[in-house]
Amino acid sequence: MATLGMTEAEREAIERFQREVVEPSMTSLVILDFWADWCGPCKQLSPVLEKVAADYADRGVLLAKIDIESDKLIASQFRIQSIPTVYAIFQGQPVADLTNYRTEGQLTRVLDQLLTQLPVQGAAQDLAAQVEPLIAMGEEVLGEGDAARAENIFSQIREMAPDNPAVIGGLARAMIDGGRKDDARALLEELNVDQAGHPAISRARAALEVAAAPAVDVSAEEARLAADPDDHEARFAIAQARLAAGDRDAAADALLEIVARDRDWNEGAARTRFLQMLEAAGLEDPWARAQRRRLSALLFT
């Protein structure tokens, strides 16, 4: 923005705009609110914008306000025709017109969308960048079978990010693998609604269900199954016992055999248990992917 021929007040306005809007927008998402003291709708919208900006501060969102009466030059550069007018600014450029978003819910939805599309750098993003490789390390250790060390890793990560569902889910699964099912259940039960719906928490809950399979002698059930291959109750009990013994291949074979013979048996209990096994393993796990293909072949051929 050229300053030649401008008054001192106009140059100060431009410098202030550069300092309070353009420079912060290089890394943050700036909500730019054009308003005036005489504007009733502006006064209604202002506390909503302030609350949303405060709630999203750790995600790199800032609020800047331009009084069109005292900053006429800036308002004219943006060609403001009516107020309130609200823009989202990133790296010095408007990236969204937020003027028609007047409620907290509307604003949070559009901000969530923008923050997934733009490389905004806030405290939350910085923390996520630090935590991500640590979660990967915890998952690797857990995958190697060292539940105690994995639990220690996830516990330390949780001190950094206490509300991160991926961390909580990993910690719960480490507890389960270490034989602390009751502690894992208590951890999962204390979560709020938003956390409880996260895939990492669903995976941990599935792992808890799978770990609850009873380790019992199924000699009688094996005899029953030998006499009647359609004794699905016996086959299901055998699958549960194999799962409790850590033989997930045998458990999967038994469950898929039930699905192949009667997919609706006991309201789809075999398929439900099979899917819990896959979710507990992790949907990207090579074993889980292979087993899912086996299930698809049964259901869709």
XYZ file of C-alpha atoms in Angstrom:
301
model
C 0.000 0.000 0.000
C 1.666 3.240 -1.174
C 2.060 6.027 1.379
C 3.143 8.871 -0.943
C 0.954 11.957 -0.449
C -0.758 10.585 2.645
C -1.273 12.406 5.883
C 0.576 11.435 9.020
C -2.628 9.928 10.439
C -3.101 7.804 7.316
C 0.505 6.572 7.438
C 0.027 5.640 11.087
C -3.153 3.771 10.187
C -1.317 1.783 7.518
C 1.570 1.013 9.864
C -0.890 -0.107 12.531
C -2.715 -2.302 10.039
C 0.585 -3.810 8.949
C 1.575 -4.453 12.562
C -1.770 -5.732 13.891
C -3.144 -7.575 10.850
C -0.702 -8.278 8.034
C 2.320 -9.379 10.081
C 0.363 -11.671 12.451
C -1.456 -13.166 9.475
C 1.808 -14.582 8.140
C 1.428 -17.444 10.623
C -1.988 -16.881 12.231
C -5.542 -16.645 10.942
C -6.789 -13.119 11.634
C -10.497 -12.399 11.977
C -10.796 -8.839 10.715
C -13.917 -7.070 11.952
C -14.994 -3.771 10.366
C -17.308 -1.933 12.751
C -18.430 1.436 14.081
C -19.666 2.635 17.438
C -23.059 3.635 16.022
C -23.641 0.182 14.475
C -26.104 -1.899 16.527
C -25.493 -5.216 14.708
C -21.744 -4.664 15.206
C -22.258 -4.442 18.953
C -24.267 -7.683 18.899
C -21.655 -9.521 16.855
C -18.608 -8.219 18.725
C -18.884 -10.444 21.855
C -19.470 -13.489 19.651
C -16.299 -12.777 17.673
C -14.347 -12.139 20.864
C -15.447 -15.442 22.409
C -14.702 -17.472 19.292
C -11.290 -15.830 18.893
C -10.483 -16.564 22.539
C -11.595 -20.182 22.198
C -9.435 -20.632 19.078
C -6.433 -18.633 20.278
C -4.293 -21.708 20.866
C -5.038 -22.787 17.291
C -3.579 -19.586 15.890
C -6.700 -17.412 15.521
C -6.549 -13.680 16.327
C -9.179 -10.933 16.276
C -8.436 -7.482 14.844
C -10.975 -4.664 14.676
C -11.129 -1.731 12.258
C -13.284 1.248 13.199
C -14.430 2.568 9.815
C -14.842 6.083 11.251
C -11.262 6.407 12.536
C -9.629 4.165 9.907
C -11.389 5.408 6.774
C -8.387 4.688 4.572
C -8.246 0.999 5.524
C -12.016 0.678 5.114
C -11.820 2.257 1.668
C -9.018 -0.098 0.613
C -11.315 -3.027 1.458
C -14.237 -1.249 -0.243
C -16.457 -1.648 2.787
C -20.065 -0.904 1.799
C -21.862 -1.975 4.989
C -21.041 -3.124 8.481
C -20.434 -5.384 10.187
C -18.143 -6.839 7.548
C -15.846 -9.628 8.686
C -13.007 -11.292 6.782
C -10.590 -14.095 7.577
C -7.068 -12.976 6.656
C -4.117 -15.302 6.137
C -0.677 -14.292 4.884
C -1.960 -10.830 4.121
C -4.864 -11.939 1.947
C -8.600 -12.430 2.587
C -9.301 -16.170 2.507
C -12.966 -16.118 3.537
C -15.828 -13.677 3.978
C -17.273 -14.357 7.427
C -19.847 -11.570 7.327
C -22.868 -13.851 7.073
C -21.720 -16.052 9.954
C -23.318 -14.442 13.002
C -23.572 -17.240 15.580
C -20.865 -19.031 17.513
C -21.784 -22.356 15.922
C -21.588 -20.961 12.385
C -18.240 -19.314 13.030
C -16.673 -22.364 14.668
C -17.715 -24.567 11.769
C -16.123 -22.307 9.161
C -12.996 -21.807 11.289
C -12.607 -25.564 11.710
C -12.783 -25.926 7.935
C -10.272 -23.138 7.296
C -7.824 -24.479 9.869
C -7.761 -27.862 8.135
C -6.940 -26.176 4.813
C -4.381 -23.553 5.852
C -0.921 -23.995 7.442
C -1.816 -21.845 10.442
C 0.723 -22.057 13.260
C -0.773 -21.864 16.744
C 0.146 -23.392 20.083
C -2.173 -26.334 19.436
C -0.582 -27.043 16.053
C 2.910 -26.758 17.553
C 1.969 -29.181 20.313
C 0.450 -31.598 17.807
C 3.670 -31.513 15.777
C 5.660 -32.385 18.905
C 3.284 -35.095 20.070
C 2.784 -36.897 16.756
C 6.226 -38.590 16.575
C 5.988 -39.519 20.260
C 2.639 -41.238 19.665
C 4.226 -43.123 16.747
C 7.035 -44.248 19.047
C 4.526 -45.438 21.673
C 2.585 -47.355 19.030
C 5.768 -48.968 17.748
C 6.776 -50.116 21.239
C 3.253 -51.414 21.887
C 3.326 -53.270 18.571
C 6.568 -54.936 19.658
C 4.769 -56.311 22.701
C 6.397 -54.185 25.418
C 3.180 -53.035 27.107
C 4.879 -51.686 30.241
C 7.259 -49.443 28.294
C 4.466 -48.344 25.961
C 2.308 -47.405 28.943
C 5.159 -45.350 30.353
C 5.618 -43.553 27.028
C 1.929 -42.772 26.608
C 1.703 -41.622 30.239
C 4.518 -39.138 29.641
C 2.921 -37.901 26.416
C -0.357 -37.425 28.260
C 1.362 -34.990 30.611
C 2.015 -32.844 27.516
C -1.373 -33.394 25.855
C -3.846 -34.588 28.513
C -6.913 -34.375 26.262
C -5.460 -35.912 23.093
C -7.665 -38.924 22.198
C -4.863 -40.687 20.313
C -2.695 -40.537 23.427
C -5.500 -41.704 25.713
C -6.409 -44.524 23.338
C -2.796 -45.688 23.138
C -2.459 -45.551 26.919
C -5.642 -47.591 27.383
C -4.475 -50.243 24.912
C -1.089 -50.434 26.660
C -2.915 -50.977 29.956
C -5.042 -53.707 28.373
C -2.020 -55.501 26.923
C -0.360 -55.243 30.328
C -3.278 -56.961 32.025
C -4.735 -53.805 33.589
C -8.176 -54.031 32.012
C -10.020 -52.417 34.925
C -7.712 -49.392 34.850
C -8.165 -49.083 31.084
C -11.937 -49.268 31.470
C -11.887 -46.543 34.127
C -9.734 -44.350 31.880
C -12.119 -44.722 28.941
C -15.208 -44.117 31.032
C -14.037 -40.690 32.197
C -13.879 -39.198 28.686
C -16.141 -36.437 27.414
C -18.443 -36.853 24.417
C -16.023 -35.353 21.874
C -13.150 -37.564 22.993
C -15.305 -40.701 23.188
C -16.157 -40.476 19.484
C -12.528 -40.410 18.314
C -11.330 -43.457 16.280
C -8.445 -44.024 18.708
C -10.914 -44.351 21.575
C -13.162 -46.657 19.551
C -10.120 -48.821 18.877
C -9.283 -48.941 22.577
C -12.857 -49.891 23.456
C -12.749 -52.661 20.862
C -9.466 -53.887 22.349
C -11.105 -53.952 25.757
C -14.010 -56.010 24.421
C -11.635 -58.423 22.724
C -9.522 -58.739 25.888
C -12.655 -59.684 27.818
C -12.864 -62.998 25.943
C -12.741 -65.782 28.571
C -9.767 -68.145 28.713
C -11.562 -71.427 29.376
C -11.294 -75.121 28.518
C -13.417 -75.723 25.407
C -12.887 -79.481 25.078
C -16.619 -80.058 25.431
C -17.392 -77.487 22.753
C -14.856 -79.066 20.407
C -16.589 -82.426 20.858
C -19.963 -80.835 20.178
C -18.626 -79.163 17.041
C -17.151 -82.434 15.785
C -20.581 -83.984 16.093
C -22.403 -81.027 14.569
C -20.509 -78.541 12.349
C -23.510 -76.195 12.559
C -23.273 -75.840 16.331
C -22.462 -72.146 16.110
C -22.629 -71.618 19.838
C -19.835 -74.139 20.330
C -17.778 -72.666 17.505
C -18.222 -69.157 18.920
C -17.057 -70.306 22.354
C -13.993 -71.888 20.723
C -13.271 -68.644 18.871
C -13.463 -66.758 22.156
C -11.069 -69.188 23.819
C -8.606 -68.971 20.927
C -8.762 -65.191 21.118
C -8.104 -65.243 24.873
C -5.094 -67.487 24.225
C -3.705 -64.974 21.744
C -4.350 -67.087 18.648
C -6.201 -64.506 16.606
C -5.780 -66.457 13.365
C -7.674 -69.418 14.782
C -10.266 -67.093 16.296
C -10.742 -65.337 12.960
C -11.088 -68.659 11.126
C -13.784 -69.819 13.535
C -15.726 -66.582 13.383
C -15.595 -66.428 9.598
C -16.803 -70.029 9.424
C -19.879 -69.014 11.419
C -20.460 -66.063 9.084
C -20.118 -68.341 6.072
C -22.644 -70.830 7.470
C -25.115 -68.364 9.006
C -24.189 -64.705 8.933
C -27.277 -63.721 10.932
C -26.707 -66.193 13.764
C -27.310 -64.634 17.181
C -27.989 -61.227 15.593
C -24.657 -61.252 13.762
C -22.576 -61.937 16.879
C -19.746 -63.595 14.946
C -19.410 -60.710 12.494
C -19.550 -58.168 15.338
C -16.780 -59.940 17.249
C -14.732 -60.294 14.085
C -14.983 -56.556 13.371
C -13.999 -55.786 16.965
C -10.857 -57.835 16.432
C -10.012 -55.818 13.321
C -10.666 -52.486 15.034
C -8.573 -53.507 18.032
C -5.696 -54.411 15.709
C -6.001 -51.101 13.857
C -7.656 -50.761 10.489
C -4.311 -50.057 8.799
C -2.702 -53.153 10.308
C -1.666 -55.609 7.529
C -3.305 -58.541 9.349
C -6.522 -56.563 9.784
C -6.558 -55.573 6.110
C -6.102 -59.179 5.028
C -8.870 -60.354 7.334
C -11.194 -57.621 6.104
C -10.685 -58.859 2.555
C -11.667 -62.349 3.717
C -14.870 -60.999 5.248
C -15.676 -58.999 2.103
C -15.209 -62.091 -0.019
C -17.779 -63.921 2.138
C -20.320 -61.119 2.186
C -20.149 -59.891 -1.388
C -19.522 -62.970 -3.521
